């Protein structure tokens, strides 16, 4: 039995780490739709990216939050979508496509230089050289809505099958969602310092 009055010596704890990366691309969704377009820079405040589809202090709950009635107002921890090109390539290959463009599924940031980006733990901090800090909430689960947009943009012959295929093949390859801890400006090509917190598996 774990002694709750002493350090958890029975639990394996991985130490915190620092890595580096680069913002290979930045994107914004300025219309009433999640699909983004490439841009040179992003302006961020505490609500997220200025004028972006997902900006806001709060958001409405959906299928990812079955514990709330759909449409419940809640904290917006999904202000930004962060992807990696190598993971998109794996998902595209599994769907039989030449590519999945980040814009098609609403990417705001594409980071280069981080292996297994989608596996970065919650609480990871991204410090951008220009001064912005983002905090990772967790993985972005692939959904049929994004899958259908991929199927449409890639001109797949069966849109419904494409919509269903993406959630199956892109699990743990769909990137991350996060929120603004310190606002400012992010430019394409900017260096990023990545601080991964201590990690452990909780077993009670």
mmCIF file of C-alpha atoms in Angstrom:
data_model
loop_
_atom_site.group_PDB
_atom_site.id
_atom_site.type_symbol
_atom_site.label_atom_id
_atom_site.label_comp_id
_atom_site.label_asym_id
_atom_site.label_seq_id
_atom_site.Cartn_x
_atom_site.Cartn_y
_atom_site.Cartn_z
ATOM 1 C CA UNK A 1 0.000 0.000 0.000
ATOM 2 C CA UNK A 2 1.286 3.434 -0.901
ATOM 3 C CA UNK A 3 2.295 5.497 2.102
ATOM 4 C CA UNK A 4 0.480 8.765 1.473
ATOM 5 C CA UNK A 5 2.637 10.594 4.017
ATOM 6 C CA UNK A 6 5.937 9.972 2.174
ATOM 7 C CA UNK A 7 7.191 10.437 -1.396
ATOM 8 C CA UNK A 8 5.753 8.012 -3.921
ATOM 9 C CA UNK A 9 8.887 5.874 -4.221
ATOM 10 C CA UNK A 10 6.882 3.079 -5.835
ATOM 11 C CA UNK A 11 5.937 5.321 -8.744
ATOM 12 C CA UNK A 12 8.343 5.767 -11.651
ATOM 13 C CA UNK A 13 8.802 9.465 -12.299
ATOM 14 C CA UNK A 14 10.409 10.713 -15.489
ATOM 15 C CA UNK A 15 12.311 13.979 -14.988
ATOM 16 C CA UNK A 16 11.388 17.233 -16.683
ATOM 17 C CA UNK A 17 13.087 17.896 -20.022
ATOM 18 C CA UNK A 18 13.853 20.768 -22.381
ATOM 19 C CA UNK A 19 13.742 20.449 -26.155
ATOM 20 C CA UNK A 20 13.854 22.874 -29.057
ATOM 21 C CA UNK A 21 11.649 23.215 -32.111
ATOM 22 C CA UNK A 22 10.696 25.642 -34.845
ATOM 23 C CA UNK A 23 7.380 27.115 -35.918
ATOM 24 C CA UNK A 24 7.493 25.826 -39.497
ATOM 25 C CA UNK A 25 4.113 27.364 -40.317
ATOM 26 C CA UNK A 26 1.440 29.585 -38.772
ATOM 27 C CA UNK A 27 -2.211 29.623 -39.815
ATOM 28 C CA UNK A 28 -5.437 31.446 -39.021
ATOM 29 C CA UNK A 29 -9.163 30.786 -39.532
ATOM 30 C CA UNK A 30 -10.694 34.228 -40.050
ATOM 31 C CA UNK A 31 -14.090 33.101 -41.300
ATOM 32 C CA UNK A 32 -16.952 31.246 -39.654
ATOM 33 C CA UNK A 33 -15.253 27.923 -40.369
ATOM 34 C CA UNK A 34 -12.414 25.909 -38.831
ATOM 35 C CA UNK A 35 -10.321 25.636 -42.013
ATOM 36 C CA UNK A 36 -7.248 27.876 -41.833
ATOM 37 C CA UNK A 37 -4.927 29.670 -44.235
ATOM 38 C CA UNK A 38 -1.183 30.231 -44.016
ATOM 39 C CA UNK A 39 0.020 33.628 -42.825
ATOM 40 C CA UNK A 40 3.286 35.303 -41.847
ATOM 41 C CA UNK A 41 2.482 35.860 -38.176
ATOM 42 C CA UNK A 42 -0.185 35.445 -35.494
ATOM 43 C CA UNK A 43 -1.254 38.061 -32.964
ATOM 44 C CA UNK A 44 -2.387 36.506 -29.686
ATOM 45 C CA UNK A 45 -4.098 37.765 -26.543
ATOM 46 C CA UNK A 46 -5.536 35.810 -23.625
ATOM 47 C CA UNK A 47 -8.479 34.704 -25.780
ATOM 48 C CA UNK A 48 -6.218 33.060 -28.361
ATOM 49 C CA UNK A 49 -5.416 34.213 -31.886
ATOM 50 C CA UNK A 50 -7.035 37.542 -32.696
ATOM 51 C CA UNK A 51 -10.011 37.075 -35.056
ATOM 52 C CA UNK A 52 -9.549 33.291 -35.191
ATOM 53 C CA UNK A 53 -12.458 30.844 -35.334
ATOM 54 C CA UNK A 54 -11.458 29.225 -32.017
ATOM 55 C CA UNK A 55 -10.635 32.396 -30.070
ATOM 56 C CA UNK A 56 -12.423 33.088 -26.798
ATOM 57 C CA UNK A 57 -12.110 32.798 -23.047
ATOM 58 C CA UNK A 58 -14.876 30.182 -23.132
ATOM 59 C CA UNK A 59 -16.373 27.758 -25.627
ATOM 60 C CA UNK A 60 -19.418 25.507 -25.925
ATOM 61 C CA UNK A 61 -19.134 21.837 -25.002
ATOM 62 C CA UNK A 62 -19.591 19.187 -27.669
ATOM 63 C CA UNK A 63 -19.106 15.474 -28.218
ATOM 64 C CA UNK A 64 -15.725 15.526 -26.450
ATOM 65 C CA UNK A 65 -17.438 16.443 -23.165
ATOM 66 C CA UNK A 66 -20.267 13.899 -22.707
ATOM 67 C CA UNK A 67 -20.428 14.770 -18.996
ATOM 68 C CA UNK A 68 -22.043 18.142 -19.902
ATOM 69 C CA UNK A 69 -25.199 18.823 -21.891
ATOM 70 C CA UNK A 70 -24.111 19.780 -25.394
ATOM 71 C CA UNK A 71 -23.663 23.538 -25.663
ATOM 72 C CA UNK A 72 -22.656 24.123 -22.042
ATOM 73 C CA UNK A 73 -20.376 27.139 -21.674
ATOM 74 C CA UNK A 74 -16.970 26.087 -20.377
ATOM 75 C CA UNK A 75 -13.332 27.191 -20.247
ATOM 76 C CA UNK A 76 -11.723 27.321 -23.698
ATOM 77 C CA UNK A 77 -8.618 25.161 -23.475
ATOM 78 C CA UNK A 78 -8.715 24.634 -27.257
ATOM 79 C CA UNK A 79 -7.602 28.082 -28.410
ATOM 80 C CA UNK A 80 -4.904 26.728 -30.736
ATOM 81 C CA UNK A 81 -4.388 23.581 -32.792
ATOM 82 C CA UNK A 82 -0.770 22.405 -33.079
ATOM 83 C CA UNK A 83 0.354 19.807 -35.636
ATOM 84 C CA UNK A 84 3.468 18.097 -37.017
ATOM 85 C CA UNK A 85 4.034 17.428 -40.726
ATOM 86 C CA UNK A 86 5.495 13.954 -40.160
ATOM 87 C CA UNK A 87 2.391 12.851 -38.267
ATOM 88 C CA UNK A 88 0.122 14.268 -40.968
ATOM 89 C CA UNK A 89 2.120 12.312 -43.533
ATOM 90 C CA UNK A 90 1.540 9.079 -41.603
ATOM 91 C CA UNK A 91 -2.199 9.741 -41.442
ATOM 92 C CA UNK A 92 -2.284 10.589 -45.140
ATOM 93 C CA UNK A 93 -0.472 7.389 -46.055
ATOM 94 C CA UNK A 94 -2.942 5.354 -43.985
ATOM 95 C CA UNK A 95 -5.800 7.038 -45.879
ATOM 96 C CA UNK A 96 -4.175 6.390 -49.247
ATOM 97 C CA UNK A 97 -3.621 10.107 -49.884
ATOM 98 C CA UNK A 98 -0.602 11.993 -51.170
ATOM 99 C CA UNK A 99 -0.945 14.531 -48.349
ATOM 100 C CA UNK A 100 -3.136 16.073 -45.689
ATOM 101 C CA UNK A 101 -2.574 19.797 -45.622
ATOM 102 C CA UNK A 102 -2.538 21.400 -42.149
ATOM 103 C CA UNK A 103 -5.079 24.002 -43.280
ATOM 104 C CA UNK A 104 -7.685 21.344 -44.062
ATOM 105 C CA UNK A 105 -8.020 20.345 -40.407
ATOM 106 C CA UNK A 106 -7.649 23.759 -38.829
ATOM 107 C CA UNK A 107 -3.985 23.913 -37.846
ATOM 108 C CA UNK A 108 -2.781 27.132 -36.236
ATOM 109 C CA UNK A 109 0.801 26.008 -35.751
ATOM 110 C CA UNK A 110 2.996 23.418 -37.410
ATOM 111 C CA UNK A 111 6.046 22.611 -35.300
ATOM 112 C CA UNK A 112 9.189 21.043 -36.724
ATOM 113 C CA UNK A 113 11.870 19.187 -34.761
ATOM 114 C CA UNK A 114 9.717 17.480 -32.121
ATOM 115 C CA UNK A 115 9.464 13.706 -32.514
ATOM 116 C CA UNK A 116 6.056 12.263 -31.619
ATOM 117 C CA UNK A 117 4.552 15.716 -31.103
ATOM 118 C CA UNK A 118 1.101 14.329 -30.345
ATOM 119 C CA UNK A 119 2.519 12.457 -27.348
ATOM 120 C CA UNK A 120 3.749 15.566 -25.534
ATOM 121 C CA UNK A 121 2.059 15.525 -22.112
ATOM 122 C CA UNK A 122 -0.476 17.958 -20.770
ATOM 123 C CA UNK A 123 1.221 20.874 -19.073
ATOM 124 C CA UNK A 124 4.048 21.129 -21.606
ATOM 125 C CA UNK A 125 5.048 24.765 -22.129
ATOM 126 C CA UNK A 126 6.042 26.246 -25.487
ATOM 127 C CA UNK A 127 8.203 29.355 -25.146
ATOM 128 C CA UNK A 128 8.463 31.236 -28.441
ATOM 129 C CA UNK A 129 11.520 33.393 -29.043
ATOM 130 C CA UNK A 130 9.313 36.434 -29.646
ATOM 131 C CA UNK A 131 7.840 36.196 -26.153
ATOM 132 C CA UNK A 132 4.641 34.144 -26.472
ATOM 133 C CA UNK A 133 4.050 31.207 -24.128
ATOM 134 C CA UNK A 134 1.518 28.476 -24.926
ATOM 135 C CA UNK A 135 0.444 25.711 -22.567
ATOM 136 C CA UNK A 136 -0.584 22.307 -23.890
ATOM 137 C CA UNK A 137 -3.916 20.968 -22.690
ATOM 138 C CA UNK A 138 -3.713 17.585 -24.397
ATOM 139 C CA UNK A 139 -4.173 15.591 -27.562
ATOM 140 C CA UNK A 140 -6.639 16.669 -30.213
ATOM 141 C CA UNK A 141 -8.805 13.649 -30.954
ATOM 142 C CA UNK A 142 -9.515 13.182 -34.697
ATOM 143 C CA UNK A 143 -13.166 13.491 -35.658
ATOM 144 C CA UNK A 144 -15.442 12.841 -38.624
ATOM 145 C CA UNK A 145 -15.908 16.563 -39.309
ATOM 146 C CA UNK A 146 -12.201 16.988 -39.997
ATOM 147 C CA UNK A 147 -12.216 13.668 -41.849
ATOM 148 C CA UNK A 148 -14.939 14.836 -44.197
ATOM 149 C CA UNK A 149 -13.076 18.066 -44.925
ATOM 150 C CA UNK A 150 -9.993 16.013 -45.823
ATOM 151 C CA UNK A 151 -12.100 13.798 -48.064
ATOM 152 C CA UNK A 152 -13.548 16.868 -49.808
ATOM 153 C CA UNK A 153 -10.249 18.681 -50.294
ATOM 154 C CA UNK A 154 -8.474 15.516 -51.460
ATOM 155 C CA UNK A 155 -11.347 14.682 -53.842
ATOM 156 C CA UNK A 156 -11.851 11.227 -52.363
ATOM 157 C CA UNK A 157 -14.498 9.290 -54.305
ATOM 158 C CA UNK A 158 -16.431 8.301 -51.150
ATOM 159 C CA UNK A 159 -16.716 11.267 -48.795
ATOM 160 C CA UNK A 160 -18.513 9.334 -46.071
ATOM 161 C CA UNK A 161 -15.871 6.616 -45.985
ATOM 162 C CA UNK A 162 -13.123 9.232 -45.866
ATOM 163 C CA UNK A 163 -14.842 11.000 -42.992
ATOM 164 C CA UNK A 164 -14.981 7.757 -41.006
ATOM 165 C CA UNK A 165 -11.462 6.641 -41.918
ATOM 166 C CA UNK A 166 -9.644 9.676 -40.528
ATOM 167 C CA UNK A 167 -10.632 9.111 -36.861
ATOM 168 C CA UNK A 168 -9.472 5.500 -37.143
ATOM 169 C CA UNK A 169 -6.025 6.120 -38.625
ATOM 170 C CA UNK A 170 -5.153 9.489 -37.052
ATOM 171 C CA UNK A 171 -5.516 8.576 -33.384
ATOM 172 C CA UNK A 172 -2.481 10.007 -31.541
ATOM 173 C CA UNK A 173 -1.363 11.669 -34.791
ATOM 174 C CA UNK A 174 -3.816 14.588 -34.783
ATOM 175 C CA UNK A 175 -1.607 16.916 -32.778
ATOM 176 C CA UNK A 176 -2.361 18.956 -29.686
ATOM 177 C CA UNK A 177 -4.592 21.719 -28.426
ATOM 178 C CA UNK A 178 -3.438 24.474 -26.118
ATOM 179 C CA UNK A 179 -4.108 27.933 -24.783
ATOM 180 C CA UNK A 180 -2.298 31.239 -24.399
ATOM 181 C CA UNK A 181 -0.446 31.665 -21.127
ATOM 182 C CA UNK A 182 1.489 34.757 -22.250
ATOM 183 C CA UNK A 183 0.270 36.726 -25.289
ATOM 184 C CA UNK A 184 2.217 38.410 -28.057
ATOM 185 C CA UNK A 185 3.196 37.669 -31.644
ATOM 186 C CA UNK A 186 4.335 34.396 -33.246
ATOM 187 C CA UNK A 187 6.112 34.555 -36.587
ATOM 188 C CA UNK A 188 6.669 31.755 -39.085
ATOM 189 C CA UNK A 189 10.140 30.265 -38.642
ATOM 190 C CA UNK A 190 10.388 31.303 -35.000
ATOM 191 C CA UNK A 191 12.418 29.216 -32.543
ATOM 192 C CA UNK A 192 10.555 27.471 -29.732
ATOM 193 C CA UNK A 193 11.832 26.216 -26.375
ATOM 194 C CA UNK A 194 9.796 23.232 -25.199
ATOM 195 C CA UNK A 195 9.621 22.445 -21.483
ATOM 196 C CA UNK A 196 8.178 19.031 -20.711
ATOM 197 C CA UNK A 197 7.065 18.573 -17.085
ATOM 198 C CA UNK A 198 7.758 15.563 -14.881
ATOM 199 C CA UNK A 199 5.738 12.556 -16.000
ATOM 200 C CA UNK A 200 4.354 9.535 -14.215
ATOM 201 C CA UNK A 201 1.554 7.009 -14.451
ATOM 202 C CA UNK A 202 -1.017 7.331 -11.689
ATOM 203 C CA UNK A 203 -2.170 3.982 -10.369
ATOM 204 C CA UNK A 204 -4.285 3.834 -7.221
#
